[in-house]
């Protein structure tokens, strides 16, 4: 399956990937509208890690041998049998954090107050160019 | 003669069984497959029954897989029918109702059975264990049909703590009694346990540690109190015994399959009988940190064992590397994660951090430059990065200090290791 890969040497830490991930999953039709309703904005599923000159963007790797699917006690984390992508169902999630315990990439964002995984990369559905890749100004993210 | 013969027969219907179904169907779409369970329910998430008891989730949400799961996977379900005997020579399984099923490959994914200590009074009405759907239903019915003001939970392990949380949520005055000196003794250290106990007490749960229940007293067949070894007596109209779960081995033992504390399996999850596999809490799993096999009743391990068993049953050649013990337990809103060893082995270096407000705590044990145990309380973000380092046996000597000092991220890891982890075409992370 196609996956998103990050190129550390090209990433300039602009965090546009985070912005466009939020926008993509906000359900709004314009960026301005999305960010004007700050209360219900989703968390970004991609996260830029940055330390001085080093930065890169990381999201769920959609592992072949996904430990989060094995660990999920609520049936919320599953592999799509068609695409192979790892999907998360927030309605089923009960916030046990077993996925957080086993994800070796630290790619799962959580919200302790809501008691749920707050976002996990869904590859923007899989059949289009993911928003983070499409809007990366320096081609530090590729989808291949 | 068997009534029907299946290429693959699975006894059990929880995570190991479902993982095996998924793995078998990835390899073999055509072979006949059936799931047999003494429990009548659709596959459900057993750890969630305390959430359901508390009314935090509706019963439908217990389903582990969608309602059409078996149908889509072409699985015959024989539910509510206990398997009473396995006949390895004849390749047959006998059910309680007399039916006989034949198999090509058999998987025992029959889980664990709660241990009930020999305390007088455990047979009284109102005394329960709490591992199965029917336990939840029986407890619910008991609470609905009786005046239950006070509860005692014996055992402050994972199940005990979550049951106590559910009772407190329902407004029942709840006391937890634990023989060890702290709550969640297998998962947390002294400091972490104190944080957990504190938040339990804030939620109205009374916690008594270093306290053993010596008898359960009652009248007219119903529970009325629990007497402790200190001599004090706790009034209770309901009692849950949650002191541990043991591998369910009876079926295997009776069939002449090798059993120690759990069913013995090789790295392909095969038992001493070449056509019978076992996975999940009924087995002894290999613990790579201790280099020995022992019962490791953890959900992720059960799933991965089931997956490996399923692949091998379907003709592939897949080995299992073993299960690192790990637990993620949210105690009254306080998240906790422990991975690997929970007491420091001899000669281990201990790194720890506690936030100034006392709300976040983390601790690592390092032996021979490798992390062999980790504990997170209050803040668990990206804890899995440490799990990965433990699993990979990674030498952390050059960056261990930054693991304890800063927020966890892949950035804390050396570049070459990041590359190794996120490997694939075009990877330059």
XYZ file of C-alpha atoms in Angstrom, chain B residues 153-421:
269
model
C -13.800 -5.768 46.105
C -11.168 -8.313 47.095
C -8.003 -7.673 45.099
C -6.657 -4.389 43.715
C -5.321 -5.729 40.442
C -6.595 -4.501 37.107
C -10.035 -6.113 37.354
C -10.505 -5.201 41.018
C -9.655 -1.565 40.451
C -11.930 -1.240 37.408
C -14.837 -2.996 39.173
C -14.399 -0.697 42.178
C -14.429 2.290 39.850
C -17.671 1.053 38.292
C -19.327 0.473 41.675
C -18.294 3.929 42.904
C -19.649 5.404 39.666
C -22.985 3.731 40.451
C -23.030 5.409 43.858
C -22.179 2.299 45.843
C -19.931 2.828 48.847
C -16.936 0.748 47.814
C -13.923 -0.651 49.656
C -11.029 -2.385 47.927
C -9.016 -4.866 49.974
C -5.520 -5.763 48.769
C -3.151 -8.263 50.332
C -0.046 -6.526 48.938
C 1.168 -3.170 50.220
C -0.216 -1.210 47.269
C -2.868 -1.069 44.560
C -2.056 -2.507 41.127
C 1.017 -4.179 42.650
C 1.970 -6.025 39.471
C 1.823 -2.927 37.283
C 2.930 -0.002 39.426
C 5.680 0.816 41.883
C 5.145 2.403 45.290
C 5.029 5.980 43.970
C 2.736 5.154 41.052
C 0.445 3.132 43.285
C 0.160 6.010 45.719
C -0.869 8.304 42.879
C -3.466 5.738 41.783
C -4.727 5.195 45.319
C -5.022 8.940 45.828
C -7.226 9.380 42.779
C -9.330 6.353 43.759
C -9.897 7.905 47.181
C -10.816 11.196 45.539
C -13.505 9.231 43.710
C -14.859 7.925 46.995
C -13.274 4.481 46.939
C -11.821 3.306 50.227
C -8.544 1.451 49.788
C -7.165 -0.978 52.364
C -3.733 -2.394 51.563
C -1.764 -5.093 53.388
C -5.183 -6.446 54.256
C -6.482 -9.936 53.620
C -10.074 -11.095 53.599
C -10.416 -14.101 55.895
C -14.119 -14.795 55.571
C -17.293 -13.614 53.962
C -20.279 -13.561 56.257
C -23.942 -13.688 55.391
C -27.473 -14.348 56.425
C -30.295 -16.164 54.598
C -27.760 -17.218 51.986
C -26.840 -13.642 51.088
C -23.594 -11.839 51.705
C -23.587 -9.284 54.517
C -19.956 -8.600 55.378
C -16.294 -9.306 54.754
C -14.011 -9.997 57.710
C -10.364 -9.003 57.412
C -7.261 -10.517 59.004
C -7.094 -7.425 61.199
C -10.361 -8.571 62.733
C -12.383 -5.683 61.365
C -15.601 -6.420 59.564
C -16.748 -4.510 56.498
C -20.477 -4.495 55.830
C -21.196 -5.368 52.193
C -24.232 -6.389 50.200
C -22.104 -7.330 47.207
C -18.578 -8.728 46.976
C -16.392 -9.182 43.927
C -13.428 -11.518 44.207
C -10.691 -10.366 41.826
C -7.442 -11.866 43.033
C -6.227 -13.204 39.730
C -6.877 -15.294 36.662
C -5.226 -18.595 35.811
C -4.810 -20.239 32.414
C -7.739 -22.475 31.524
C -5.977 -25.784 30.961
C -8.542 -28.458 31.877
C -9.531 -29.315 28.293
C -5.888 -29.655 27.214
C -4.845 -31.665 30.254
C -7.684 -34.087 29.719
C -6.631 -34.517 26.112
C -3.084 -35.420 27.132
C -1.566 -32.203 25.802
C 1.506 -30.912 27.664
C 0.576 -28.370 30.303
C 2.596 -26.574 32.914
C 0.955 -23.553 34.526
C -0.521 -22.839 31.110
C -0.786 -24.871 27.913
C 2.739 -25.293 26.544
C 3.304 -24.027 23.005
C 6.295 -23.630 20.725
C 7.088 -20.406 18.875
C 4.530 -21.392 16.230
C 1.882 -21.647 18.964
C 1.695 -25.378 18.410
C 1.007 -27.583 21.435
C 2.543 -31.007 22.000
C -0.010 -32.278 19.461
C 1.012 -31.176 15.943
C -2.566 -30.429 14.852
C -3.576 -28.545 17.989
C -2.555 -24.958 18.592
C -3.152 -22.720 21.588
C -3.091 -18.945 22.009
C -3.923 -16.282 24.552
C -4.447 -16.444 28.285
C -4.694 -20.254 28.358
C -1.031 -20.605 27.372
C 2.366 -19.988 28.803
C 3.932 -17.286 26.694
C 7.618 -16.588 26.143
C 8.806 -13.499 28.000
C 11.905 -12.267 26.122
C 12.963 -10.034 29.034
C 13.169 -12.922 31.476
C 14.028 -15.493 28.804
C 11.457 -17.920 30.131
C 7.898 -18.986 29.515
C 5.145 -18.076 31.926
C 1.472 -17.184 31.800
C 1.297 -13.617 30.479
C -2.350 -12.690 30.371
C -2.260 -9.526 28.304
C -4.547 -8.526 25.488
C -1.959 -7.543 22.839
C -0.055 -10.780 23.440
C -3.226 -12.823 23.052
C -3.999 -11.143 19.744
C -0.494 -11.617 18.380
C -0.401 -15.250 19.473
C -3.763 -15.858 17.833
C -2.523 -14.254 14.643
C 0.612 -16.423 14.572
C -1.411 -19.547 15.373
C -3.862 -18.745 12.573
C -1.135 -18.209 9.981
C 0.582 -21.463 10.875
C -2.694 -23.385 10.960
C -3.313 -22.142 7.425
C 0.027 -23.480 6.271
C 2.367 -20.529 6.632
C 5.555 -20.579 8.644
C 5.418 -17.772 11.187
C 7.306 -17.595 14.467
C 6.356 -15.609 17.539
C 9.008 -13.556 19.280
C 7.245 -13.476 22.612
C 5.269 -11.125 24.793
C 6.689 -8.353 26.901
C 4.362 -7.904 29.851
C 2.582 -4.570 29.625
C -0.481 -2.878 30.988
C -2.334 0.315 30.268
C -4.783 1.065 33.033
C -6.759 4.243 33.449
C -7.587 4.563 37.153
C -10.451 7.008 37.807
C -9.181 9.245 35.034
C -5.483 8.796 35.833
C -3.672 7.144 32.929
C -0.963 4.621 33.774
C 1.220 2.491 31.524
C 3.803 -0.040 32.572
C 5.955 -2.057 30.186
C 8.433 -4.812 30.960
C 9.839 -5.389 34.410
C 8.130 -3.505 37.222
C 10.740 -4.102 39.902
C 14.347 -3.235 39.127
C 16.539 -6.256 38.461
C 19.834 -6.460 40.353
C 22.369 -3.976 39.068
C 19.791 -1.920 37.169
C 20.115 1.809 36.853
C 16.923 3.654 37.734
C 16.024 6.891 35.962
C 12.992 8.763 37.165
C 11.182 12.031 36.824
C 8.310 13.483 38.784
C 6.795 16.796 37.780
C 6.896 19.592 40.387
C 3.113 19.375 40.825
C 3.415 15.628 41.467
C 0.926 14.775 38.723
C 3.276 13.236 36.182
C 5.699 10.474 36.949
C 7.899 8.300 34.816
C 10.585 5.809 35.588
C 12.877 3.553 33.548
C 15.018 0.603 34.563
C 18.186 0.223 32.512
C 20.243 -2.950 32.544
C 23.288 -3.485 30.307
C 22.441 -0.208 28.543
C 18.978 -1.426 27.591
C 15.638 -0.363 28.985
C 14.015 -3.392 30.606
C 11.148 -1.695 32.382
C 9.218 1.544 32.100
C 6.441 3.156 34.041
C 4.312 6.169 33.160
C 1.722 7.711 35.451
C -0.325 10.807 34.710
C 1.294 11.468 31.347
C 1.505 8.643 28.871
C 1.905 10.421 25.540
C 4.059 8.449 23.110
C 4.944 5.837 25.736
C 5.092 3.290 22.920
C 8.409 4.737 21.773
C 9.885 3.272 24.943
C 8.026 -0.008 24.362
C 9.715 -0.130 20.954
C 13.145 0.406 22.508
C 12.471 -2.384 25.025
C 11.198 -4.707 22.303
C 14.196 -4.028 20.066
C 16.687 -4.321 22.926
C 18.163 -0.999 21.786
C 21.318 0.351 23.442
C 20.139 3.649 24.924
C 23.337 4.715 26.658
C 23.922 7.678 24.351
C 20.455 9.216 24.755
C 18.895 7.821 27.919
C 19.097 11.130 29.722
C 17.040 12.916 27.085
C 14.385 10.176 27.349
C 13.733 11.029 30.950
C 14.173 14.781 30.731
C 12.111 15.871 27.767
C 8.774 15.154 26.162
C 8.952 11.847 24.382
C 9.319 11.947 20.643
C 11.242 10.194 17.930
C 13.493 13.231 17.984
C 14.946 11.913 21.230
C 16.302 8.912 19.327
C 19.532 8.853 17.324
C 19.058 9.568 13.632
C 20.235 6.148 12.466
C 17.637 4.456 14.698
C 14.871 6.713 13.462
C 15.822 5.703 9.928
C 15.841 2.061 10.863
C 12.371 2.368 12.376
